[in-house]
């Protein structure tokens, strides 16, 4: 870092950062169809998932890019998702972005590892799938002295492209981020973009939302709170009568909140101790999202701090969303569309809570006791005029030189009786206003109502609403509600409904079901053209063209695409498709003309420009091609296709530097050439691609086959079949015709049907996928992954438990060292009701695999507890270092507490009071190796109840009564617990026992009857997953039978109620019925054991000796 710099400097430098390693990515494909993640689908295919974090750290070298000017030092890490790792204000040595000096991942990310600190860029959903993966970069210098580091990628889930330019200017104390989001696919795609800066948090920290933010919303807008003073219950914390939740110190639990609405362009924070903060500035019409997230200022949050850093302490995330204002909240990118916006991150200092800000200046005004305290900060040196006026009256006008190192603070008395809303503070330069603010009226609008879930399709009144519900579920990537149920109901009512036929056809198109897609598009067109042949909406014609193109019916596709050009909305996409077909026909001049029309409509249609340059090269117009390529690279600095064309024209090495062995990039680019009939370029690219990947060869074979070269096609298909299947998860729509051709050319190929099955299963064409996997398994019965996939599919799709288990047993026999397959086999056994003793024996026989996975170790400890081997369970938990996963908190600590409470019960029965007290007090404190913290409202009624017994046994009546009273406290929640912060329903049982111990039998009996009544009333319900679920870690392997789970829960509550009333026969019947359905239900096992040991009678005798009433 240099003290004084008059320009911008940029350098690439190797830096060593202490880093905790991660495990190898999963070779088994993970589909996770019902996984809920950040309120939308947690499906990650085609990305492999990393499920293990290492316990030790080493010095690891990273390629860092530093940007520096006289005010700021920025460090970027392209190897970790293109994040800003450090942002330092050199003028006061303040890290205005949280600087984490260690890379310490936790299992928070969509694909596993995630790290805190810096600025993460979440796209196309939250958290970014490649947040822990490398991205491409280029460095650019501009005539104005600014320097820009461009970083970006084409992600593999939806094949969308993001490019972000990180720019510093010589004399400005802000980081400008120039973002371009592009859809290179032929389909409409959804996305969100949240820049996610972390900032250091402490008791002096305050989030600065704009002054017009009076309400904040939770994920999915499912809950609402007033802001900044919360007055009700939010995240199960009662903030009444009023708590300032802009202050980190006041939020005890993990909490998200997002601004309901703001007409201001800024969001920020301020450390009142350091007198410094951070601001984000962007056009609120385009970047409306303003969010705060914290793990909470409590034991739970401090645990997460320890998991994510070694020494840098707590942080808060202040997320800033473009084209989104909530999570989930997705917008559309149409084919060939680019969205472009700018975000500014800048430090400020000295002026307190900002009231308004621009990229040039930030201002604050605080009015108290008729005195206005003013603060003005500038992001660059300027001579400005600071004015405070009330109507025509000027209260202050000061011309001054300000800079990031010299800010202005003034105190101005106001005339008596003047209202704050009459005063305006402004900052201007040579008559141009940089920023101003007039205090807002005191009136607060009513907070908005929370969002509501989509009703069942049969209850929706109109077809239009059915279409909109279905489209919303698609747009927001809902994890558990099926949009096809809404489209299907609409088509049941009206088979020619154009909107739902088009929507369903587009789904079939994405699934590779081209003929079925064609059927729906033709029905949509039939309705749209029933009065005239020229409809208002041309999208079904465009989509029909795609369906025909993928079937190889290019002449018909050409007609459909041309008809789509009659509607302006689809002209650029349709002209591009037409140009590709003309290029295939070797009509290159015609193709150039069509590309010109596409670019006239959309100059940022980067695919069209790439094809245009390629055709100009073919037509021997290299100078024009070079000029076009330069224009395109100016618009898209990471224009991979244009950089490759520059390589073909002049040997420019930029493409190879960018590609760096990225097989996804090679495949994407080769397929774009192939669609235009430029088969030589496509095959040359695939020859340069990493040769270990099977799809490189399958696509080469398909392209040779299209070119009529069947000999080379067959050779390429053979190489694809012989390649290692590790990490080959095809996700391009072109894999459907390519792999279908491979199977036709080589019927003995066992891999082509396996790979095609992966694509189809991931796109929910389950039965076809199963048939293909069965074919693959018959051709190569020694391939474990295909048997594992069949086991998953047989259970989740066909509910065929016997075939599922047989497939899993075969998979594990073929891969006995695969801990993931072993985990899934145990989960299947658990789901099928296998006896816990048998499951425990199976896990005990493979402890080497158990120790590889936290989830297996958790199951092992749970089974030890079920077996009554509580000390063994405790030792197993204490001997293993766990790593938390977001949303899964409470599971490991739950088994830890259970083991100690059960050990305490046994000690009490033996009269070992001191030992019982030790166990119970230990149960209140979680060891660090469990990687879990305790929520402030943690339900510990059972611990307090047994502490009451223990202190009574020890003769300490005061403490005994104190703990029995504590055991009666807390809310009663009897519904099925889904989230980590849900209160366990069996706490009501211990609340009742505590009331009985206190000599309050009426209250005790009322609770026990409540348990029974709830069980009876809800026994036959058919619950569904919460529409607004944010994270449900249980739904990761096999689809849960929620009605069965609910029935078990209700039987369990009835058993507890009867047990509390002393009706042991009825209690035993209810608990036995629960265990018949779920033999691994821990609560039912333990309380059934209480009946066998007549423990309740013993407990009652203990409390009879210590009357507290």
mmCIF file of N, CA and C in Angstrom, residues 842-942:
data_model
loop_
_atom_site.group_PDB
_atom_site.id
_atom_site.type_symbol
_atom_site.label_atom_id
_atom_site.label_comp_id
_atom_site.label_asym_id
_atom_site.label_seq_id
_atom_site.Cartn_x
_atom_site.Cartn_y
_atom_site.Cartn_z
ATOM 1 N N UNK A 842 -25.600 -51.610 11.443
ATOM 2 C CA UNK A 842 -25.057 -51.325 10.115
ATOM 3 C C UNK A 842 -24.080 -50.166 10.166
ATOM 4 N N UNK A 843 -24.417 -49.106 10.907
ATOM 5 C CA UNK A 843 -23.496 -47.973 11.027
ATOM 6 C C UNK A 843 -22.244 -48.380 11.797
ATOM 7 N N UNK A 844 -22.415 -49.187 12.829
ATOM 8 C CA UNK A 844 -21.265 -49.605 13.634
ATOM 9 C C UNK A 844 -20.288 -50.430 12.817
ATOM 10 N N UNK A 845 -20.799 -51.122 11.828
ATOM 11 C CA UNK A 845 -19.931 -51.942 10.979
ATOM 12 C C UNK A 845 -19.143 -51.110 9.976
ATOM 13 N N UNK A 846 -19.490 -49.834 9.843
ATOM 14 C CA UNK A 846 -18.822 -48.967 8.858
ATOM 15 C C UNK A 846 -18.470 -47.624 9.494
ATOM 16 N N UNK A 847 -17.831 -47.683 10.658
ATOM 17 C CA UNK A 847 -17.522 -46.442 11.376
ATOM 18 C C UNK A 847 -16.555 -45.560 10.587
ATOM 19 N N UNK A 848 -15.750 -46.165 9.709
ATOM 20 C CA UNK A 848 -14.860 -45.344 8.889
ATOM 21 C C UNK A 848 -15.655 -44.395 8.007
ATOM 22 N N UNK A 849 -16.796 -44.850 7.500
ATOM 23 C CA UNK A 849 -17.656 -43.986 6.684
ATOM 24 C C UNK A 849 -18.424 -43.006 7.563
ATOM 25 N N UNK A 850 -18.850 -43.471 8.742
ATOM 26 C CA UNK A 850 -19.598 -42.608 9.657
ATOM 27 C C UNK A 850 -18.782 -41.379 10.007
ATOM 28 N N UNK A 851 -17.483 -41.576 10.237
ATOM 29 C CA UNK A 851 -16.636 -40.456 10.651
ATOM 30 C C UNK A 851 -16.366 -39.484 9.509
ATOM 31 N N UNK A 852 -16.697 -39.861 8.277
ATOM 32 C CA UNK A 852 -16.459 -38.960 7.146
ATOM 33 C C UNK A 852 -17.535 -37.902 6.986
ATOM 34 N N UNK A 853 -18.695 -38.119 7.597
ATOM 35 C CA UNK A 853 -19.825 -37.221 7.346
ATOM 36 C C UNK A 853 -20.477 -36.823 8.665
ATOM 37 N N UNK A 854 -20.728 -35.525 8.804
ATOM 38 C CA UNK A 854 -21.421 -35.049 10.001
ATOM 39 C C UNK A 854 -22.807 -35.651 10.121
ATOM 40 N N UNK A 855 -23.520 -35.770 8.991
ATOM 41 C CA UNK A 855 -24.891 -36.277 9.075
ATOM 42 C C UNK A 855 -24.923 -37.743 9.496
ATOM 43 N N UNK A 856 -23.936 -38.534 9.064
ATOM 44 C CA UNK A 856 -23.871 -39.922 9.511
ATOM 45 C C UNK A 856 -23.507 -40.014 10.988
ATOM 46 N N UNK A 857 -22.590 -39.169 11.424
ATOM 47 C CA UNK A 857 -22.242 -39.170 12.842
ATOM 48 C C UNK A 857 -23.441 -38.751 13.694
ATOM 49 N N UNK A 858 -24.222 -37.820 13.207
ATOM 50 C CA UNK A 858 -25.432 -37.416 13.914
ATOM 51 C C UNK A 858 -26.411 -38.584 14.007
ATOM 52 N N UNK A 859 -26.605 -39.298 12.911
ATOM 53 C CA UNK A 859 -27.494 -40.460 12.947
ATOM 54 C C UNK A 859 -26.962 -41.525 13.906
ATOM 55 N N UNK A 860 -25.662 -41.732 13.909
ATOM 56 C CA UNK A 860 -25.052 -42.722 14.797
ATOM 57 C C UNK A 860 -25.308 -42.358 16.254
ATOM 58 N N UNK A 861 -25.087 -41.102 16.623
ATOM 59 C CA UNK A 861 -25.325 -40.673 17.999
ATOM 60 C C UNK A 861 -26.802 -40.786 18.361
ATOM 61 N N UNK A 862 -27.663 -40.452 17.406
ATOM 62 C CA UNK A 862 -29.099 -40.551 17.646
ATOM 63 C C UNK A 862 -29.496 -41.999 17.921
ATOM 64 N N UNK A 863 -28.971 -42.917 17.133
ATOM 65 C CA UNK A 863 -29.293 -44.336 17.329
ATOM 66 C C UNK A 863 -28.738 -44.861 18.652
ATOM 67 N N UNK A 864 -27.585 -44.364 19.068
ATOM 68 C CA UNK A 864 -27.064 -44.735 20.389
ATOM 69 C C UNK A 864 -27.999 -44.248 21.482
ATOM 70 N N UNK A 865 -28.522 -43.045 21.339
ATOM 71 C CA UNK A 865 -29.489 -42.548 22.323
ATOM 72 C C UNK A 865 -30.758 -43.395 22.328
ATOM 73 N N UNK A 866 -31.230 -43.746 21.133
ATOM 74 C CA UNK A 866 -32.423 -44.591 21.048
ATOM 75 C C UNK A 866 -32.170 -45.933 21.743
ATOM 76 N N UNK A 867 -30.953 -46.450 21.618
ATOM 77 C CA UNK A 867 -30.607 -47.737 22.228
ATOM 78 C C UNK A 867 -30.388 -47.627 23.734
ATOM 79 N N UNK A 868 -30.478 -46.423 24.282
ATOM 80 C CA UNK A 868 -30.249 -46.244 25.708
ATOM 81 C C UNK A 868 -28.776 -46.147 26.061
ATOM 82 N N UNK A 869 -27.909 -46.068 25.071
ATOM 83 C CA UNK A 869 -26.461 -45.969 25.306
ATOM 84 C C UNK A 869 -26.060 -44.496 25.290
ATOM 85 N N UNK A 870 -26.542 -43.780 26.307
ATOM 86 C CA UNK A 870 -26.426 -42.319 26.283
ATOM 87 C C UNK A 870 -24.991 -41.847 26.481
ATOM 88 N N UNK A 871 -24.241 -42.530 27.322
ATOM 89 C CA UNK A 871 -22.852 -42.121 27.502
ATOM 90 C C UNK A 871 -22.058 -42.350 26.224
ATOM 91 N N UNK A 872 -22.345 -43.462 25.528
ATOM 92 C CA UNK A 872 -21.690 -43.705 24.240
ATOM 93 C C UNK A 872 -22.078 -42.626 23.225
ATOM 94 N N UNK A 873 -23.343 -42.254 23.245
ATOM 95 C CA UNK A 873 -23.792 -41.187 22.336
ATOM 96 C C UNK A 873 -23.056 -39.891 22.636
ATOM 97 N N UNK A 874 -22.944 -39.554 23.919
ATOM 98 C CA UNK A 874 -22.252 -38.330 24.314
ATOM 99 C C UNK A 874 -20.794 -38.378 23.874
ATOM 100 N N UNK A 875 -20.144 -39.496 24.100
ATOM 101 C CA UNK A 875 -18.725 -39.618 23.719
ATOM 102 C C UNK A 875 -18.558 -39.523 22.207
ATOM 103 N N UNK A 876 -19.488 -40.116 21.467
ATOM 104 C CA UNK A 876 -19.414 -40.027 20.007
ATOM 105 C C UNK A 876 -19.519 -38.582 19.555
ATOM 106 N N UNK A 877 -20.437 -37.835 20.152
ATOM 107 C CA UNK A 877 -20.616 -36.435 19.785
ATOM 108 C C UNK A 877 -19.392 -35.603 20.149
ATOM 109 N N UNK A 878 -18.817 -35.861 21.324
ATOM 110 C CA UNK A 878 -17.682 -35.060 21.778
ATOM 111 C C UNK A 878 -16.397 -35.407 21.046
ATOM 112 N N UNK A 879 -16.351 -36.585 20.423
ATOM 113 C CA UNK A 879 -15.126 -37.005 19.735
ATOM 114 C C UNK A 879 -15.064 -36.518 18.299
ATOM 115 N N UNK A 880 -16.137 -35.895 17.827
ATOM 116 C CA UNK A 880 -16.227 -35.512 16.413
ATOM 117 C C UNK A 880 -16.367 -33.993 16.309
ATOM 118 N N UNK A 881 -15.622 -33.394 15.404
ATOM 119 C CA UNK A 881 -15.766 -31.956 15.158
ATOM 120 C C UNK A 881 -16.792 -31.749 14.050
ATOM 121 N N UNK A 882 -17.912 -31.141 14.430
ATOM 122 C CA UNK A 882 -18.987 -30.901 13.471
ATOM 123 C C UNK A 882 -18.792 -29.542 12.803
ATOM 124 N N UNK A 883 -19.396 -29.422 11.640
ATOM 125 C CA UNK A 883 -19.435 -28.141 10.937
ATOM 126 C C UNK A 883 -20.899 -27.839 10.635
ATOM 127 N N UNK A 884 -21.367 -26.659 10.981
ATOM 128 C CA UNK A 884 -22.802 -26.384 10.876
ATOM 129 C C UNK A 884 -23.236 -26.204 9.434
ATOM 130 N N UNK A 885 -24.511 -26.435 9.211
ATOM 131 C CA UNK A 885 -25.107 -26.081 7.928
ATOM 132 C C UNK A 885 -26.317 -25.209 8.216
ATOM 133 N N UNK A 886 -26.437 -24.111 7.466
ATOM 134 C CA UNK A 886 -27.458 -23.106 7.755
ATOM 135 C C UNK A 886 -28.843 -23.732 7.654
ATOM 136 N N UNK A 887 -29.640 -23.526 8.702
ATOM 137 C CA UNK A 887 -30.978 -24.092 8.754
ATOM 138 C C UNK A 887 -31.013 -25.436 9.451
ATOM 139 N N UNK A 888 -29.842 -26.074 9.631
ATOM 140 C CA UNK A 888 -29.789 -27.378 10.279
ATOM 141 C C UNK A 888 -29.395 -27.289 11.738
ATOM 142 N N UNK A 889 -29.326 -26.056 12.255
ATOM 143 C CA UNK A 889 -28.926 -25.877 13.635
ATOM 144 C C UNK A 889 -29.926 -26.555 14.577
ATOM 145 N N UNK A 890 -29.433 -27.024 15.696
ATOM 146 C CA UNK A 890 -30.284 -27.640 16.715
ATOM 147 C C UNK A 890 -30.286 -29.149 16.666
ATOM 148 N N UNK A 891 -29.870 -29.732 15.558
ATOM 149 C CA UNK A 891 -29.916 -31.190 15.438
ATOM 150 C C UNK A 891 -28.816 -31.844 16.271
ATOM 151 N N UNK A 892 -27.577 -31.378 16.131
ATOM 152 C CA UNK A 892 -26.474 -31.976 16.878
ATOM 153 C C UNK A 892 -26.609 -31.656 18.361
ATOM 154 N N UNK A 893 -26.865 -30.389 18.666
ATOM 155 C CA UNK A 893 -27.010 -30.016 20.082
ATOM 156 C C UNK A 893 -28.203 -30.725 20.715
ATOM 157 N N UNK A 894 -29.229 -31.006 19.925
ATOM 158 C CA UNK A 894 -30.386 -31.713 20.462
ATOM 159 C C UNK A 894 -30.020 -33.085 20.982
ATOM 160 N N UNK A 895 -29.162 -33.813 20.254
ATOM 161 C CA UNK A 895 -28.733 -35.134 20.714
ATOM 162 C C UNK A 895 -27.774 -35.024 21.903
ATOM 163 N N UNK A 896 -26.978 -33.992 21.926
ATOM 164 C CA UNK A 896 -26.094 -33.739 23.064
ATOM 165 C C UNK A 896 -26.906 -33.507 24.335
ATOM 166 N N UNK A 897 -27.893 -32.644 24.254
ATOM 167 C CA UNK A 897 -28.744 -32.353 25.411
ATOM 168 C C UNK A 897 -29.508 -33.607 25.827
ATOM 169 N N UNK A 898 -30.035 -34.321 24.840
ATOM 170 C CA UNK A 898 -30.815 -35.520 25.152
ATOM 171 C C UNK A 898 -29.966 -36.535 25.921
ATOM 172 N N UNK A 899 -28.741 -36.765 25.464
ATOM 173 C CA UNK A 899 -27.876 -37.731 26.141
ATOM 174 C C UNK A 899 -27.637 -37.332 27.587
ATOM 175 N N UNK A 900 -27.356 -36.058 27.833
ATOM 176 C CA UNK A 900 -27.077 -35.604 29.193
ATOM 177 C C UNK A 900 -28.322 -35.641 30.076
ATOM 178 N N UNK A 901 -29.473 -35.273 29.525
ATOM 179 C CA UNK A 901 -30.708 -35.322 30.321
ATOM 180 C C UNK A 901 -31.035 -36.768 30.698
ATOM 181 N N UNK A 902 -30.875 -37.687 29.743
ATOM 182 C CA UNK A 902 -31.145 -39.091 30.050
ATOM 183 C C UNK A 902 -30.157 -39.633 31.070
ATOM 184 N N UNK A 903 -28.909 -39.227 30.974
ATOM 185 C CA UNK A 903 -27.923 -39.641 31.976
ATOM 186 C C UNK A 903 -28.271 -39.061 33.342
ATOM 187 N N UNK A 904 -28.792 -37.831 33.351
ATOM 188 C CA UNK A 904 -29.201 -37.209 34.613
ATOM 189 C C UNK A 904 -30.383 -37.958 35.220
ATOM 190 N N UNK A 905 -31.331 -38.363 34.391
ATOM 191 C CA UNK A 905 -32.481 -39.137 34.892
ATOM 192 C C UNK A 905 -32.010 -40.435 35.548
ATOM 193 N N UNK A 906 -31.086 -41.103 34.899
ATOM 194 C CA UNK A 906 -30.576 -42.352 35.467
ATOM 195 C C UNK A 906 -29.854 -42.096 36.778
ATOM 196 N N UNK A 907 -29.081 -41.015 36.842
ATOM 197 C CA UNK A 907 -28.359 -40.691 38.073
ATOM 198 C C UNK A 907 -29.343 -40.362 39.204
ATOM 199 N N UNK A 908 -30.408 -39.633 38.879
ATOM 200 C CA UNK A 908 -31.411 -39.308 39.894
ATOM 201 C C UNK A 908 -32.039 -40.573 40.466
ATOM 202 N N UNK A 909 -32.342 -41.516 39.597
ATOM 203 C CA UNK A 909 -32.956 -42.763 40.071
ATOM 204 C C UNK A 909 -31.998 -43.563 40.952
ATOM 205 N N UNK A 910 -30.707 -43.382 40.720
ATOM 206 C CA UNK A 910 -29.723 -44.074 41.556
ATOM 207 C C UNK A 910 -29.390 -43.278 42.805
ATOM 208 N N UNK A 911 -29.993 -42.073 42.942
ATOM 209 C CA UNK A 911 -29.699 -41.226 44.084
ATOM 210 C C UNK A 911 -28.396 -40.460 43.957
ATOM 211 N N UNK A 912 -27.823 -40.393 42.761
ATOM 212 C CA UNK A 912 -26.557 -39.686 42.535
ATOM 213 C C UNK A 912 -26.854 -38.234 42.134
ATOM 214 N N UNK A 913 -27.244 -37.465 43.127
ATOM 215 C CA UNK A 913 -27.739 -36.112 42.878
ATOM 216 C C UNK A 913 -26.679 -35.216 42.253
ATOM 217 N N UNK A 914 -25.456 -35.251 42.780
ATOM 218 C CA UNK A 914 -24.409 -34.381 42.252
ATOM 219 C C UNK A 914 -24.116 -34.681 40.794
ATOM 220 N N UNK A 915 -24.087 -35.972 40.463
ATOM 221 C CA UNK A 915 -23.844 -36.332 39.063
ATOM 222 C C UNK A 915 -24.973 -35.824 38.183
ATOM 223 N N UNK A 916 -26.223 -35.958 38.659
ATOM 224 C CA UNK A 916 -27.366 -35.487 37.877
ATOM 225 C C UNK A 916 -27.277 -33.988 37.643
ATOM 226 N N UNK A 917 -26.943 -33.240 38.691
ATOM 227 C CA UNK A 917 -26.816 -31.791 38.537
ATOM 228 C C UNK A 917 -25.717 -31.434 37.537
ATOM 229 N N UNK A 918 -24.605 -32.158 37.609
ATOM 230 C CA UNK A 918 -23.517 -31.884 36.676
ATOM 231 C C UNK A 918 -23.975 -32.104 35.234
ATOM 232 N N UNK A 919 -24.663 -33.224 34.990
ATOM 233 C CA UNK A 919 -25.128 -33.508 33.633
ATOM 234 C C UNK A 919 -26.097 -32.437 33.141
ATOM 235 N N UNK A 920 -27.015 -32.037 34.008
ATOM 236 C CA UNK A 920 -28.038 -31.077 33.586
ATOM 237 C C UNK A 920 -27.448 -29.699 33.332
ATOM 238 N N UNK A 921 -26.504 -29.285 34.169
ATOM 239 C CA UNK A 921 -25.873 -27.989 33.950
ATOM 240 C C UNK A 921 -24.993 -28.022 32.711
ATOM 241 N N UNK A 922 -24.361 -29.150 32.418
ATOM 242 C CA UNK A 922 -23.589 -29.287 31.172
ATOM 243 C C UNK A 922 -24.506 -29.179 29.955
ATOM 244 N N UNK A 923 -25.724 -29.673 30.104
ATOM 245 C CA UNK A 923 -26.651 -29.658 28.974
ATOM 246 C C UNK A 923 -27.011 -28.244 28.538
ATOM 247 N N UNK A 924 -26.818 -27.275 29.410
ATOM 248 C CA UNK A 924 -27.141 -25.882 29.068
ATOM 249 C C UNK A 924 -26.050 -25.226 28.225
ATOM 250 N N UNK A 925 -24.856 -25.812 28.171
ATOM 251 C CA UNK A 925 -23.716 -25.193 27.489
ATOM 252 C C UNK A 925 -23.225 -26.132 26.405
ATOM 253 N N UNK A 926 -23.179 -25.651 25.171
ATOM 254 C CA UNK A 926 -22.783 -26.500 24.058
ATOM 255 C C UNK A 926 -21.272 -26.419 23.845
ATOM 256 N N UNK A 927 -20.586 -27.553 23.803
ATOM 257 C CA UNK A 927 -19.144 -27.540 23.517
ATOM 258 C C UNK A 927 -18.873 -27.004 22.113
ATOM 259 N N UNK A 928 -17.699 -26.431 21.936
ATOM 260 C CA UNK A 928 -17.395 -25.792 20.654
ATOM 261 C C UNK A 928 -17.371 -26.780 19.506
ATOM 262 N N UNK A 929 -16.998 -28.039 19.777
ATOM 263 C CA UNK A 929 -16.881 -28.986 18.670
ATOM 264 C C UNK A 929 -18.233 -29.314 18.038
ATOM 265 N N UNK A 930 -19.330 -29.007 18.739
ATOM 266 C CA UNK A 930 -20.655 -29.234 18.159
ATOM 267 C C UNK A 930 -21.015 -28.169 17.125
ATOM 268 N N UNK A 931 -20.298 -27.039 17.171
ATOM 269 C CA UNK A 931 -20.501 -25.955 16.200
ATOM 270 C C UNK A 931 -21.928 -25.438 16.218
ATOM 271 N N UNK A 932 -22.508 -25.350 17.396
ATOM 272 C CA UNK A 932 -23.855 -24.791 17.518
ATOM 273 C C UNK A 932 -23.898 -23.838 18.700
ATOM 274 N N UNK A 933 -24.651 -22.773 18.526
ATOM 275 C CA UNK A 933 -24.911 -21.849 19.610
ATOM 276 C C UNK A 933 -26.355 -21.952 20.032
ATOM 277 N N UNK A 934 -26.662 -21.338 21.161
ATOM 278 C CA UNK A 934 -28.001 -21.464 21.724
ATOM 279 C C UNK A 934 -28.775 -20.172 21.522
ATOM 280 N N UNK A 935 -30.000 -20.314 21.050
ATOM 281 C CA UNK A 935 -30.874 -19.161 20.909
ATOM 282 C C UNK A 935 -31.305 -18.666 22.287
ATOM 283 N N UNK A 936 -31.555 -17.370 22.426
ATOM 284 C CA UNK A 936 -31.940 -16.846 23.747
ATOM 285 C C UNK A 936 -33.276 -17.396 24.248
ATOM 286 N N UNK A 937 -34.127 -17.811 23.320
ATOM 287 C CA UNK A 937 -35.422 -18.370 23.720
ATOM 288 C C UNK A 937 -35.438 -19.888 23.585
ATOM 289 N N UNK A 938 -34.254 -20.517 23.725
ATOM 290 C CA UNK A 938 -34.162 -21.976 23.596
ATOM 291 C C UNK A 938 -35.081 -22.642 24.607
ATOM 292 N N UNK A 939 -35.778 -23.677 24.149
ATOM 293 C CA UNK A 939 -36.729 -24.398 25.003
ATOM 294 C C UNK A 939 -35.970 -25.399 25.863
ATOM 295 N N UNK A 940 -35.956 -25.166 27.168
ATOM 296 C CA UNK A 940 -35.249 -26.043 28.100
ATOM 297 C C UNK A 940 -36.139 -26.440 29.271
ATOM 298 N N UNK A 941 -37.441 -26.575 29.011
ATOM 299 C CA UNK A 941 -38.373 -26.948 30.075
ATOM 300 C C UNK A 941 -37.995 -28.271 30.711
ATOM 301 N N UNK A 942 -37.551 -29.236 29.883
ATOM 302 C CA UNK A 942 -37.191 -30.544 30.432
ATOM 303 C C UNK A 942 -35.969 -30.452 31.330
#
